[in-house]
Coordinates of C-alpha atoms in Angstrom, one line a residue:
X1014 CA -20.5 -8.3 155.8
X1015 CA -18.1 -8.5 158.9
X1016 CA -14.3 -7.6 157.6
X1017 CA -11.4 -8.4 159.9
X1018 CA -8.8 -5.6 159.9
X1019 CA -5.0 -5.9 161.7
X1020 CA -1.8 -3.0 161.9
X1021 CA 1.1 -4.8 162.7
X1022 CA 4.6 -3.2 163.2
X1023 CA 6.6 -5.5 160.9
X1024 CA 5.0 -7.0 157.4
X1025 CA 4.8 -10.5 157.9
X1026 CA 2.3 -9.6 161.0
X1027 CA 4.1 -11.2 164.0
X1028 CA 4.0 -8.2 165.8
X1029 CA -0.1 -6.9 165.8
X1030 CA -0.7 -3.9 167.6
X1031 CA -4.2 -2.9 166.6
X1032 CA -7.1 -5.6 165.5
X1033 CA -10.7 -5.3 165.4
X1034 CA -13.6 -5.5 162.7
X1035 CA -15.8 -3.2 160.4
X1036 CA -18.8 -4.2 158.7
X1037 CA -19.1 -3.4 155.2
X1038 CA -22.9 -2.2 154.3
X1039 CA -24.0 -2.5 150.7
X1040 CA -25.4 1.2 150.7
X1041 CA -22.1 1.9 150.9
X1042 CA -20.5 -0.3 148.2
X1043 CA -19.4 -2.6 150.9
X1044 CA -16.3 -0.4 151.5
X1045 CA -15.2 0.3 155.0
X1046 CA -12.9 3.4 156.7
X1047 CA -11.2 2.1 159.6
X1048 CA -9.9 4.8 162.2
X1049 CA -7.1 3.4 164.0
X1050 CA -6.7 4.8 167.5
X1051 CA -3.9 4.8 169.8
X1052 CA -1.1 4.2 167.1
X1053 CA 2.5 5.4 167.9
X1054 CA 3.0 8.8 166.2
X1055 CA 6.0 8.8 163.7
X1056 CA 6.1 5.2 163.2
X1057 CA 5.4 3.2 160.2
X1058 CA 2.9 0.4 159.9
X1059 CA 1.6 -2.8 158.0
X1060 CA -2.1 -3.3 157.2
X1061 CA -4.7 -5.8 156.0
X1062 CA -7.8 -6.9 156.1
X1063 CA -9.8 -10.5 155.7
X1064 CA -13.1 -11.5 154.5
X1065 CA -14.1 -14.7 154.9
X1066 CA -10.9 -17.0 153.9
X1067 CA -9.7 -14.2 151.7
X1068 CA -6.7 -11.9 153.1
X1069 CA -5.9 -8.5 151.6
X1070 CA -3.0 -8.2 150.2
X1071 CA -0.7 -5.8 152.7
X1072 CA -0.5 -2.3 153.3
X1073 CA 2.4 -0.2 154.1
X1074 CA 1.4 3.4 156.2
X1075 CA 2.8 6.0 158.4
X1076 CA 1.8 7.9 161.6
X1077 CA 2.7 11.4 161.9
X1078 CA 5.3 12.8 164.0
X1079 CA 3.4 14.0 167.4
X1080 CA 1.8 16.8 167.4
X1081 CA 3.6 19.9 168.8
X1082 CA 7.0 17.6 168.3
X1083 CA 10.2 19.1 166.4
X1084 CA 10.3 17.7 163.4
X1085 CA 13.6 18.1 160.8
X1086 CA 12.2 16.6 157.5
X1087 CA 9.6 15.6 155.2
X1088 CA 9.5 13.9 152.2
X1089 CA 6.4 14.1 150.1
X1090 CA 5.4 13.8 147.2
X1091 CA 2.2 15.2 144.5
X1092 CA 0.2 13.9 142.0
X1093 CA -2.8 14.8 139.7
X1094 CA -4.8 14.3 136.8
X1095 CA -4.7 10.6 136.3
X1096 CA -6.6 9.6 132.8
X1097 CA -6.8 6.3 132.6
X1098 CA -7.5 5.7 128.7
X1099 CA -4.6 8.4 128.1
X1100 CA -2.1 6.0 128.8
X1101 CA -0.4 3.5 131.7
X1102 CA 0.3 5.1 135.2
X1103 CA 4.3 4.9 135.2
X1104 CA 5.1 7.8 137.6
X1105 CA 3.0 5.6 139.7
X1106 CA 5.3 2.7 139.4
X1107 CA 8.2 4.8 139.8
X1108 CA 6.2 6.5 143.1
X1109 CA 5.3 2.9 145.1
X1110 CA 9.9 2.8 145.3
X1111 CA 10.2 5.9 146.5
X1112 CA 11.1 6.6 150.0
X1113 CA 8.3 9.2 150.6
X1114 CA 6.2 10.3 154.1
X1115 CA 3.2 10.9 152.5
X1116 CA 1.6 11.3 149.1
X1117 CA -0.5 14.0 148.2
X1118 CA -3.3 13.7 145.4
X1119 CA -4.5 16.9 143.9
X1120 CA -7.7 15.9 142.1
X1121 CA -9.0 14.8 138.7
X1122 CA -8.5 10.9 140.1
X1123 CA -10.7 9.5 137.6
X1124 CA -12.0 11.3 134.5
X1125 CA -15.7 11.3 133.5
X1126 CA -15.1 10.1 129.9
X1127 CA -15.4 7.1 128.6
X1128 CA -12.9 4.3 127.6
X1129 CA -13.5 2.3 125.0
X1130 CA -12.2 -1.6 125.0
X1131 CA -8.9 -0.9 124.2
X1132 CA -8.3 1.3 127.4
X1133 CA -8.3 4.5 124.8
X1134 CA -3.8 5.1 124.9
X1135 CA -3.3 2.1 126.4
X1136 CA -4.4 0.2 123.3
X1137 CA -4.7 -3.5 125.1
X1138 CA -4.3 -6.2 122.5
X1139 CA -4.7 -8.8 125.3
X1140 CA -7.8 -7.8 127.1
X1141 CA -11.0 -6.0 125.8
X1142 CA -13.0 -3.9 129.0
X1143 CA -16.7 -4.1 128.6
X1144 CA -18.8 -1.6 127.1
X1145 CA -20.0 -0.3 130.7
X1146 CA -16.4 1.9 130.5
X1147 CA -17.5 3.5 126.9
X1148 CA -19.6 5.9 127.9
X1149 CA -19.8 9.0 130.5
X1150 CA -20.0 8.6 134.2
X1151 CA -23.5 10.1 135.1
X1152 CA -25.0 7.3 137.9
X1153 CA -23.4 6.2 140.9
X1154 CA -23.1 2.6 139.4
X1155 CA -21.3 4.7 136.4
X1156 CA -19.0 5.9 139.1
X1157 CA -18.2 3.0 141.2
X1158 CA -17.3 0.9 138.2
X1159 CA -15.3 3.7 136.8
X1160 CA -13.1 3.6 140.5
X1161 CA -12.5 -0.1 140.0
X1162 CA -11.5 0.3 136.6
X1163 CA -8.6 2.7 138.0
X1164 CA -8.3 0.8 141.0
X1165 CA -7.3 -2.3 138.9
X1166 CA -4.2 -0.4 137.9
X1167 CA -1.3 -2.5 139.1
X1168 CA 0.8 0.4 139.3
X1169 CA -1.3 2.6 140.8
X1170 CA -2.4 -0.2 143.6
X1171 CA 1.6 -0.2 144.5
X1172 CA 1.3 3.4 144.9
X1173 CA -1.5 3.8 147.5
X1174 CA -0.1 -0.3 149.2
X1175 CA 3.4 1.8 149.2
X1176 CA 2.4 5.4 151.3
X1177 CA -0.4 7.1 153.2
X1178 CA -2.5 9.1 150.5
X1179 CA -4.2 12.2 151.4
X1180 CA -6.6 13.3 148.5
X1181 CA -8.8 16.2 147.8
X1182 CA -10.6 16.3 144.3
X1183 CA -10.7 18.9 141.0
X1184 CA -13.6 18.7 138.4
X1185 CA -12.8 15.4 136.8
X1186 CA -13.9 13.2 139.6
X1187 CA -17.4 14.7 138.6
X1188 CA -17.6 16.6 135.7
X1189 CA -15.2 18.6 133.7
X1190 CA -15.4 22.1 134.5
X1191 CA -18.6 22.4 137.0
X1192 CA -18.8 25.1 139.3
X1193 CA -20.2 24.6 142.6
X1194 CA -24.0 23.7 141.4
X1195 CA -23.4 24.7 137.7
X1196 CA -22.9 21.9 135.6
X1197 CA -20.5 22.1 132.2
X1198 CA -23.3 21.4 129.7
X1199 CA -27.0 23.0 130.1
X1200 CA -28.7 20.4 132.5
X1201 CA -31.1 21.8 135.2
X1202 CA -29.3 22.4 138.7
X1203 CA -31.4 19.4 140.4
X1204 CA -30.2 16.7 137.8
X1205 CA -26.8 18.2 138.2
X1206 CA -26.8 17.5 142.1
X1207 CA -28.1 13.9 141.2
X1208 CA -24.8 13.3 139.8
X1209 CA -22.9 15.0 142.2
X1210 CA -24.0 13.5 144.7
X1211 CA -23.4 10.1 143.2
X1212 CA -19.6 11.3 141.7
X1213 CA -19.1 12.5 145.7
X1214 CA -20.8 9.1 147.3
X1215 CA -18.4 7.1 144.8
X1216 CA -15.3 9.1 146.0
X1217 CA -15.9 8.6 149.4
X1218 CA -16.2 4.7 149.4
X1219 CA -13.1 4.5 147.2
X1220 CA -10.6 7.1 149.1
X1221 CA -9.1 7.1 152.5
X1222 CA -11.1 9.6 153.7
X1223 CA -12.7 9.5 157.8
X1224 CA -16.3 9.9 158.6
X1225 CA -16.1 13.7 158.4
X1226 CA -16.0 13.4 154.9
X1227 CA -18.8 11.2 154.6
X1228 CA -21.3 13.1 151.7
X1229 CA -24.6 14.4 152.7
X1230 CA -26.4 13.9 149.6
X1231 CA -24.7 16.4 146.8
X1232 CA -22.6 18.2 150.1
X1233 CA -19.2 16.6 151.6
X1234 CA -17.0 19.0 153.9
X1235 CA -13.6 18.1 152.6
X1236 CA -11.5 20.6 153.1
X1237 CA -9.3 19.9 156.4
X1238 CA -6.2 20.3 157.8
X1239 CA -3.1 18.1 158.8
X1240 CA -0.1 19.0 161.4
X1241 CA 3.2 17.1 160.4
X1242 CA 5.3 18.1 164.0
X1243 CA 5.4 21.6 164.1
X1244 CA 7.5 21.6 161.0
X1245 CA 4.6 21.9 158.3
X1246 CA 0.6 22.6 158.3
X1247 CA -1.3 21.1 155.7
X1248 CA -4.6 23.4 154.7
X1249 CA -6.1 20.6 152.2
X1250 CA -8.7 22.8 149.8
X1251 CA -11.9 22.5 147.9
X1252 CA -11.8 24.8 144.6
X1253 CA -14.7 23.2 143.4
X1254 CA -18.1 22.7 145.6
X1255 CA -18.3 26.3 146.6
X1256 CA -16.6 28.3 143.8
X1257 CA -18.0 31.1 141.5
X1258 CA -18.6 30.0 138.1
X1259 CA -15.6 30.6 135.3
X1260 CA -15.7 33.9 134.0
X1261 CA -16.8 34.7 130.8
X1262 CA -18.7 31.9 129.7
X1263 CA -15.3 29.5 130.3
X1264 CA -13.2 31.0 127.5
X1265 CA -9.9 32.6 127.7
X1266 CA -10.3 36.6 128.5
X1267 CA -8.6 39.6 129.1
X1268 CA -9.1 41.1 132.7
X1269 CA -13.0 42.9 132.8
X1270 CA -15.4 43.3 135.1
X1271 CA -16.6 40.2 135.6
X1272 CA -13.2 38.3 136.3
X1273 CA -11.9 41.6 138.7
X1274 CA -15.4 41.3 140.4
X1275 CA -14.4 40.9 144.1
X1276 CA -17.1 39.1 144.9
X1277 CA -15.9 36.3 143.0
X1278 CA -14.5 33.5 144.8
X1279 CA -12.5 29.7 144.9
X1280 CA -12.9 28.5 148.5
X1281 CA -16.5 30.2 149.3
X1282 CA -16.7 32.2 152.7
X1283 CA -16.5 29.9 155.2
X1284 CA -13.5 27.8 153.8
X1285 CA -11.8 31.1 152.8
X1286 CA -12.5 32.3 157.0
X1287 CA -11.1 28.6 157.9
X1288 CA -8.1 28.8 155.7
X1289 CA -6.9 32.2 156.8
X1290 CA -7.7 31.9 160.2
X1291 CA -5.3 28.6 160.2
X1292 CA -2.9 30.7 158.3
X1293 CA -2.9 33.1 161.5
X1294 CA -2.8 30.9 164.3
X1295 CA -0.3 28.6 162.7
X1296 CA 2.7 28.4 164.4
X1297 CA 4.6 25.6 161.9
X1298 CA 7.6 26.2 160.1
X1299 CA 5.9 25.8 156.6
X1300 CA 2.3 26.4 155.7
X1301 CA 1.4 24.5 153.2
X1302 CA -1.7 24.5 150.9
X1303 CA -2.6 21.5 148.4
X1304 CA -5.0 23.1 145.9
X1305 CA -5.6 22.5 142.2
X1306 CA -5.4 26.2 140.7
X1307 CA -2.3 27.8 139.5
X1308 CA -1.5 30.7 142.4
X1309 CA 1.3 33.1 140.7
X1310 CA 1.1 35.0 137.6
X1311 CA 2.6 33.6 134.7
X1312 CA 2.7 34.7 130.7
X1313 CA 0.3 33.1 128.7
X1314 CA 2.6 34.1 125.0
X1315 CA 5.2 31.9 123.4
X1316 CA 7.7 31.3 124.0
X1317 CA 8.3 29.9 126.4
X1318 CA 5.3 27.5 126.5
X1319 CA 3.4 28.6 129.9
X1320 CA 3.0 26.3 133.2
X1321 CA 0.9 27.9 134.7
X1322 CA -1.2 30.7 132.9
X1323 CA -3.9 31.8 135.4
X1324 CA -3.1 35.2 136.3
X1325 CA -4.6 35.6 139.7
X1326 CA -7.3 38.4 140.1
X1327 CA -7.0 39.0 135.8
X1328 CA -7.8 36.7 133.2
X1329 CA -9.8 33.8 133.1
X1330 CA -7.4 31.6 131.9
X1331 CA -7.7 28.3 130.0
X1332 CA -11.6 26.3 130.1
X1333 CA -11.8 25.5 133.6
X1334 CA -9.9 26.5 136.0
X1335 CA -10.6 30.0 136.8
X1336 CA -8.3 32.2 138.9
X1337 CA -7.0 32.9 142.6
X1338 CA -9.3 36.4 142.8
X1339 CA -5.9 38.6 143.7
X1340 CA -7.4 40.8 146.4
X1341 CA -8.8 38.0 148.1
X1342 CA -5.5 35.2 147.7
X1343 CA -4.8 33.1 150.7
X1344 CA -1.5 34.7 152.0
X1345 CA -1.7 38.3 150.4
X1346 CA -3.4 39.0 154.2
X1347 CA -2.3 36.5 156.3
X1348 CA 1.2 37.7 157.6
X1349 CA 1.7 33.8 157.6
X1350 CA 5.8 33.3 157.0
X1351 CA 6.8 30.0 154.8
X1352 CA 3.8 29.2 152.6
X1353 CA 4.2 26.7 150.1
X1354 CA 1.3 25.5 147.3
X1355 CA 0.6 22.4 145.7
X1356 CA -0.9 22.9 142.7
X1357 CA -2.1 20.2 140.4
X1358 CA -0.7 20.5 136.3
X1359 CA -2.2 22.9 133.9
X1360 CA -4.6 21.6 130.5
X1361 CA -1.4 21.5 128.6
X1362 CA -0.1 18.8 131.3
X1363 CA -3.2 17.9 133.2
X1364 CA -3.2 13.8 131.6
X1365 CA 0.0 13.5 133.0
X1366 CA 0.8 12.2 136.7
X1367 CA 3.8 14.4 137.7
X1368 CA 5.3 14.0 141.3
X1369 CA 7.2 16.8 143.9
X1370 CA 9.2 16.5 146.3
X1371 CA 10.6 18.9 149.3
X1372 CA 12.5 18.2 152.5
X1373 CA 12.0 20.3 155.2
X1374 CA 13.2 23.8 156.6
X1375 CA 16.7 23.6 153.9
X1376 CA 14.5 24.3 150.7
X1377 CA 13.4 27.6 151.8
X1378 CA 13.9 29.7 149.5

């Protein structure tokens, strides 16, 4: 199928700077990634597309300041952890208003579980979803349908017609809790990588993400980095596809040897190389990491009631998330000035869609 695409400079399309077509293949869940070239940086643009007789509705985007250019602000925001049956996206509503430059989305986009035909919190007494949502995601129609279930959102459709997203996912989008090749419940690896690579084919067709991202079977390089001006780098992470398994069978710990074991690890090697190296050579005014594990030590007693209760390099923590291995966190070696991390909501706030915001060099703290 041949899909017309157009950016225009003002919303009702009377001034088109970019046009052209994509086809949309059926191997693909007839989704298409257009990579507009030659757009003005810093500059904010209209989108849509047309099948047929059928026109999108329109999209509202926004380059990013030239690279190497002086930059004096940013306004972004962050969200996670997104459960549709536990209730309506609001933030989302409140998100697609904001003024914002760009909107960050930490993982756990869609969750695994099922819905039943009440939309689980949402309790619909005016529709009833079929019975294709009550069950677990495990094949890559079970994905796909779960994406258009979110996707049907209202409120979250405002959010992404609203402001650029850049995305990176948690366990969720998969399953909850897997490590790298090591599933949550005791499947053998290859079925495990059957689903992954159907959870990671699903994601791709359904996120703004470029070629690079594309999935090689159960494999997809995602982890990249952004420039905003010289005033912030972005170091986008995986914690998931490469990461040693939770320590201690998943349950909470105190520090032993096999948390404190140095060879354990988040990013992998190569990421872990890629991220420092950055960190190095950067020469922005923040450094900034979106992630989805909890960097800084925090108590885990009451009170208070803990945000954040991954000690890095000690305990395991709460069921899935592990910890930043503190001889080998990002920054601890880096010499890297202004680092800043996104971090995605604990368990005890992870079905909740929270947002952040920061503007430039004048929150430095």
């Amino acid at each position: 199928m041949t899909i017309e695409w157009e950016v225009s400079l003002d919303e009702w399309f009377a001034a088109v700077v970019r046009r052209g077509t994509a086809t949309a293949h059926p191997e693909y869940n007839h989704s298409v990634h257009v990579d507009v070239q030659g757009l003005t940086p810093g500059t904010v643009y209209h989108y849509r597309f047309r099948a047929g007789a059928w026109i999108s509705p329109a999209g509202r985007t926004r380059t990013a300041p030239a690279a190497g250019s002086g930059v004096s602000s940013l306004t972004l925001a962050a969200v996670a952890c997104q459960a549709y049956q536990d209730g309506y996206y609001t933030v989302h509503r409140h998100l697609a208003e904001e003024d914002v430059d760009v909107v960050f989305h930490l993982g756990d986009y869609l969750y695994e579980y099922a819905v039943n035909s009440a939309g689980g919190e949402r309790r619909y007494t005016d529709v009833t979803l079929p019975d294709v949502f009550d069950r677990e995601t495990m094949t890559l129609s079970d994905y796909r349908l779960r994406y258009s279930l979110y996707k049907s959102d209202e409120d979250l459709q405002a959010a992404h017609a609203a402001h650029p997203f850049v995305v990176t996912w948690d366990d969720h989008e998969t399953e909850n809790n897997y490590a790298a090749s090591i599933p949550e419940n005791g499947v053998s690896p290859q079925e495990f990588l059957a689903r992954r690579a159907a959870a990671y084919r699903a994601y791709w067709e359904n996120q703004p993400l470029r070629s690079a991202q594309l999935p090689q079977g159960p494999d997809a390089l995602l982890y990249r980095r952004l420039h905003w001006g010289t005033l912030a780098q972005f170091d986008v992470l995986d914690t998931r596809q490469y990461r040693s398994d939770q320590a201690y069978g998943d349950r909470p710990h105190p520090p032993g040897p096999e948390s404190d074991d140095p060879a354990r690890t988040l990013t992998g090697d190569a990421q872990e190389r890629w991220l420092l190296d950055g960190w190095k050579a950067s020469g922005a005014v923040w450094n900034v990491m979106p992630q989805q594990v909890c960097f800084s030590s925090a108590s885990s007693r009451t009170p208070p009631t803990p945000r954040c209760p991954w000690t890095p390099g000690t305990a395991t923590g709460p069921p899935g998330r592990g910890s930043w291995p503190g001889r080998r966190r990002p920054g601890s070696t880096t010499g890297s000035s202004s680092p800043v991390t996104c971090t995605s909501p604990t368990p005890s706030t992870s079905r909740r869609t929270s947002t952040t915001r920061s503007r430039g060099p004048s929150a430095r703290s």
